[in-house]
Coordinates of C-alpha atoms in Angstrom, one line a residue:
X1 CA 0.0 0.0 0.0
X2 CA 1.4 3.3 -1.0
X3 CA 1.6 6.4 1.1
X4 CA -1.1 8.1 -1.0
X5 CA -3.5 5.1 -0.3
X6 CA -2.9 5.5 3.4
X7 CA -3.7 9.2 3.2
X8 CA -6.9 8.4 1.3
X9 CA -8.0 5.9 4.0
X10 CA -7.4 8.5 6.8
X11 CA -9.4 11.1 4.9
X12 CA -12.3 8.6 4.5
X13 CA -12.3 7.7 8.2
X14 CA -12.2 11.4 9.2
X15 CA -15.1 12.2 6.9
X16 CA -17.1 9.3 8.4
X17 CA -16.5 10.6 11.9
X18 CA -17.4 14.1 10.9
X19 CA -20.6 12.9 9.4
X20 CA -21.5 10.8 12.4
X21 CA -20.8 13.7 14.8
X22 CA -23.0 16.1 12.8
X23 CA -26.7 16.6 13.8
X24 CA -29.1 16.0 11.1
X25 CA -32.1 18.2 12.0
X26 CA -34.2 16.9 9.1
X27 CA -33.8 13.4 10.3
X28 CA -34.7 14.4 13.9
X29 CA -37.8 16.2 12.8
X30 CA -38.7 13.3 10.6
X31 CA -38.4 11.0 13.6
X32 CA -40.5 13.2 15.8
X33 CA -43.1 13.6 13.1
X34 CA -43.4 9.8 12.7
X35 CA -44.0 9.5 16.4
X36 CA -46.3 12.5 16.7
X37 CA -49.3 10.4 17.8
X38 CA -47.4 8.8 20.6
X39 CA -46.1 12.2 21.8
X40 CA -49.6 13.8 21.6
X41 CA -51.2 10.9 23.5
X42 CA -48.5 11.0 26.3
X43 CA -48.9 14.8 26.6
X44 CA -52.7 14.6 26.9
X45 CA -52.5 11.7 29.4
X46 CA -50.0 13.6 31.5
X47 CA -52.2 16.7 31.5
X48 CA -55.2 14.7 32.5
X49 CA -53.3 13.1 35.4
X50 CA -52.1 16.5 36.6
X51 CA -55.7 17.9 36.5
X52 CA -57.0 14.9 38.4
X53 CA -54.3 15.2 41.0
X54 CA -54.9 19.0 41.4
X55 CA -58.7 18.4 41.8
X56 CA -58.1 15.7 44.4
X57 CA -56.1 18.0 46.7
X58 CA -58.0 19.7 49.5
X59 CA -57.9 23.5 49.1
X60 CA -56.4 25.3 52.1
X61 CA -57.6 28.8 52.8
X62 CA -55.7 31.4 54.8
X63 CA -57.3 34.1 57.0
X64 CA -55.0 36.9 58.1
X65 CA -55.3 39.8 60.5
X66 CA -52.8 42.6 61.1
X67 CA -52.8 43.7 64.7
X68 CA -51.4 47.0 66.0
X69 CA -50.3 46.9 69.6
X70 CA -52.2 49.4 71.8
X71 CA -50.3 52.1 73.6
X72 CA -51.5 52.5 77.2
X73 CA -50.9 56.2 77.3
X74 CA -48.0 55.8 79.8
X75 CA -49.8 53.6 82.2
X76 CA -48.2 50.2 81.6
X77 CA -45.0 51.8 80.3
X78 CA -44.5 53.3 83.7
X79 CA -44.3 49.8 85.3
X80 CA -40.6 50.2 86.2
X81 CA -40.9 53.6 87.9
X82 CA -44.0 52.5 89.8
X83 CA -42.4 49.4 91.1
X84 CA -39.3 51.4 92.1
X85 CA -41.5 53.9 94.0
X86 CA -43.5 51.2 95.6
X87 CA -40.3 49.4 96.8
X88 CA -39.1 52.7 98.3
X89 CA -42.3 53.2 100.1
X90 CA -43.1 49.7 101.4
X91 CA -39.8 47.9 101.3
X92 CA -40.3 45.8 98.2
X93 CA -43.6 44.3 99.2
X94 CA -45.1 45.0 95.7
X95 CA -42.3 43.3 93.8
X96 CA -44.1 41.3 91.1
X97 CA -47.4 42.9 91.7
X98 CA -47.0 46.3 90.2
X99 CA -45.7 46.7 86.7
X100 CA -47.5 45.6 83.5
X101 CA -44.6 46.2 81.1
X102 CA -44.4 48.0 77.8
X103 CA -46.8 47.4 75.0
X104 CA -44.1 45.8 72.8
X105 CA -43.3 43.4 75.6
X106 CA -46.9 42.4 75.9
X107 CA -47.1 41.8 72.2
X108 CA -44.2 39.4 72.3
X109 CA -45.7 37.6 75.3
X110 CA -49.1 37.4 73.5
X111 CA -47.3 35.9 70.4
X112 CA -45.7 33.2 72.6
X113 CA -49.0 32.5 74.3
X114 CA -50.9 32.0 71.1
X115 CA -48.4 29.4 70.0
X116 CA -48.3 27.6 73.3
X117 CA -49.9 24.3 74.0
X118 CA -51.6 25.6 77.1
X119 CA -53.5 28.3 75.2
X120 CA -54.4 25.8 72.4
X121 CA -55.8 23.3 74.9
X122 CA -57.9 26.1 76.6
X123 CA -59.0 27.4 73.3
X124 CA -60.2 24.0 72.1
X125 CA -62.1 23.4 75.2
X126 CA -63.7 26.9 75.4
X127 CA -64.7 27.0 71.8
X128 CA -65.7 23.3 71.7
X129 CA -63.8 22.5 68.5
X130 CA -62.4 19.1 69.4
X131 CA -64.8 17.1 67.3
X132 CA -64.5 19.2 64.1
X133 CA -60.7 19.4 64.6
X134 CA -60.1 15.7 65.1
X135 CA -63.0 14.0 63.3
X136 CA -63.8 16.1 60.3
X137 CA -64.1 14.1 57.1
X138 CA -64.6 17.0 54.7
X139 CA -65.2 20.8 54.7
X140 CA -67.0 23.1 52.4
X141 CA -65.5 26.5 51.6
X142 CA -68.3 28.6 53.1
X143 CA -69.6 26.3 55.8
X144 CA -68.9 26.4 59.5
X145 CA -70.0 22.8 59.9
X146 CA -67.9 19.9 58.5
X147 CA -69.0 16.4 57.6
X148 CA -68.0 14.3 60.5
X149 CA -66.4 10.9 59.9
X150 CA -68.7 8.3 61.6
X151 CA -65.8 5.9 62.0
X152 CA -64.1 8.5 64.3
X153 CA -67.0 10.1 66.1
X154 CA -70.7 9.3 66.4
X155 CA -72.6 12.6 66.6
X156 CA -75.9 11.1 68.0
X157 CA -74.2 9.0 70.7
X158 CA -71.3 11.4 71.2
X159 CA -68.9 8.5 71.2
X160 CA -65.3 8.4 69.9
X161 CA -64.0 5.4 68.0
X162 CA -60.5 4.1 67.4
X163 CA -60.0 1.1 65.2
X164 CA -63.7 0.3 65.6
X165 CA -63.5 0.4 69.4
X166 CA -65.0 3.0 71.7
X167 CA -62.5 5.1 73.6
X168 CA -62.4 8.3 75.7
X169 CA -61.4 10.5 72.8
X170 CA -58.2 12.0 71.4
X171 CA -55.6 13.4 73.7
X172 CA -55.9 17.2 74.1
X173 CA -52.1 17.6 73.7
X174 CA -52.3 15.9 70.3
X175 CA -55.3 18.1 69.4
X176 CA -53.3 21.2 70.5
X177 CA -50.4 20.2 68.4
X178 CA -52.7 20.0 65.3
X179 CA -54.3 23.3 66.2
X180 CA -51.0 25.2 66.6
X181 CA -49.8 23.8 63.3
X182 CA -52.7 25.8 61.7
X183 CA -51.7 29.0 63.4
X184 CA -48.9 31.4 62.6
X185 CA -48.0 34.7 64.3
X186 CA -45.2 37.0 63.3
X187 CA -44.2 40.6 64.3
X188 CA -42.5 43.2 62.2
X189 CA -39.5 44.4 64.1
X190 CA -39.6 47.9 62.6
X191 CA -43.3 48.7 62.9
X192 CA -44.3 46.3 65.8
X193 CA -47.3 45.2 63.8
X194 CA -48.3 41.6 64.5
X195 CA -49.5 39.4 61.7
X196 CA -51.8 36.5 62.8
X197 CA -52.9 33.9 60.2
X198 CA -54.9 30.7 60.3
X199 CA -54.9 28.1 57.6
X200 CA -57.9 25.8 57.2
X201 CA -59.8 23.8 54.5
X202 CA -62.9 26.1 55.2
X203 CA -62.5 29.8 54.5
X204 CA -65.4 30.5 56.9
X205 CA -63.7 28.5 59.7
X206 CA -60.3 30.1 59.1
X207 CA -61.9 33.5 59.5
X208 CA -63.9 32.5 62.6
X209 CA -60.8 31.0 64.3
X210 CA -58.8 34.1 63.6
X211 CA -61.5 36.2 65.3
X212 CA -61.8 33.9 68.3
X213 CA -58.0 33.9 68.8
X214 CA -57.9 37.7 68.9
X215 CA -60.9 37.7 71.4
X216 CA -59.4 35.1 73.7
X217 CA -55.9 36.5 73.8
X218 CA -57.3 39.9 74.6
X219 CA -59.5 38.4 77.4
X220 CA -56.6 36.4 78.8
X221 CA -54.4 39.5 79.2
X222 CA -57.3 41.6 80.4
X223 CA -58.0 39.0 83.1
X224 CA -54.4 38.8 84.2
X225 CA -54.0 42.6 84.4
X226 CA -57.3 42.9 86.3
X227 CA -56.0 40.4 88.9
X228 CA -52.7 42.1 89.2
X229 CA -54.1 45.6 89.5
X230 CA -56.7 44.4 92.1
X231 CA -54.0 42.6 94.1
X232 CA -51.9 45.8 94.1
X233 CA -54.8 47.9 95.2
X234 CA -55.7 45.6 98.0
X235 CA -52.1 45.5 99.2
X236 CA -51.6 49.3 99.0
X237 CA -54.9 49.9 100.8
X238 CA -53.8 47.6 103.6
X239 CA -50.5 49.5 103.8
X240 CA -52.4 52.8 104.0
X241 CA -54.4 51.5 107.0
X242 CA -51.4 50.4 109.0
X243 CA -49.2 53.5 108.3
X244 CA -49.8 57.0 109.7
X245 CA -47.0 58.8 108.0
X246 CA -48.5 61.5 105.8
X247 CA -45.8 61.4 103.0
X248 CA -46.0 57.6 102.9
X249 CA -49.8 57.7 102.5
X250 CA -49.6 60.3 99.7
X251 CA -47.2 58.0 97.8
X252 CA -49.5 55.0 98.4
X253 CA -52.5 57.0 97.2
X254 CA -50.6 57.8 94.0
X255 CA -49.9 54.2 93.4
X256 CA -53.5 53.2 94.1
X257 CA -54.7 55.8 91.6
X258 CA -52.4 54.4 89.0
X259 CA -53.7 50.9 89.6
X260 CA -57.3 52.1 89.5
X261 CA -56.5 53.6 86.1
X262 CA -55.2 50.3 84.8
X263 CA -58.2 48.5 86.2
X264 CA -60.5 51.0 84.5
X265 CA -58.6 50.6 81.2
X266 CA -59.1 46.8 81.3
X267 CA -62.8 47.2 81.6
X268 CA -63.2 50.0 79.1
X269 CA -61.0 48.9 76.2
X270 CA -62.4 46.2 73.9
X271 CA -59.1 45.6 72.1
X272 CA -56.9 45.4 75.2
X273 CA -53.4 44.3 74.0

């Protein structure tokens, strides 16, 4: 074989590799066109499956409320100075009774309270939502009443079932965990505005639960501050009765007036926190 023949063979091989490595768009298009029916059928089938899956999902609705913390006009924000004055007057006997704290602090405590298991358990019991929370089979968007699963709870007999057997009912801690998973509360650090949201398969229930949470957390803090203010008033009044020093009694009278203002505020303000 001559040198020229070898060169011809190398050129032929190189041409074949170049041909094999080149995309032939006409051939690809032709192949796709021949299989167009299969492609169309698979596309339609996938679309139908996606639609069926989407329709089978339970829609979740979200109710949101933006809450602006109340400013107590200097009453609660004076907690530190009032406690200091009280300690000077009666030797620290009011430590833990006077105070109240700033509005921002109350907001943070309220947020922690809403997400707590204790609040959730009390809320479930007070609002009587254990059955719909744990035994609902399906919900309608605008309905406040779900379809109850008879295998879990018998409405007529008011009996709970587990694996076909009657039992005392679901654990409240488990129910509280499910409830708190539906609730979210966040606070904007710059504005102090609190965002409360509740997710639920029923838009009506989501809205109702949001309103109930706002009512209950306000009532909880209102009750606590009423008890604290009344305890402070009782203690200060007792100190007035056993002390005859005029300057001391004036200071005690000032503290009593402050606590009476707080007590009045708890009764007059609807949105307390």
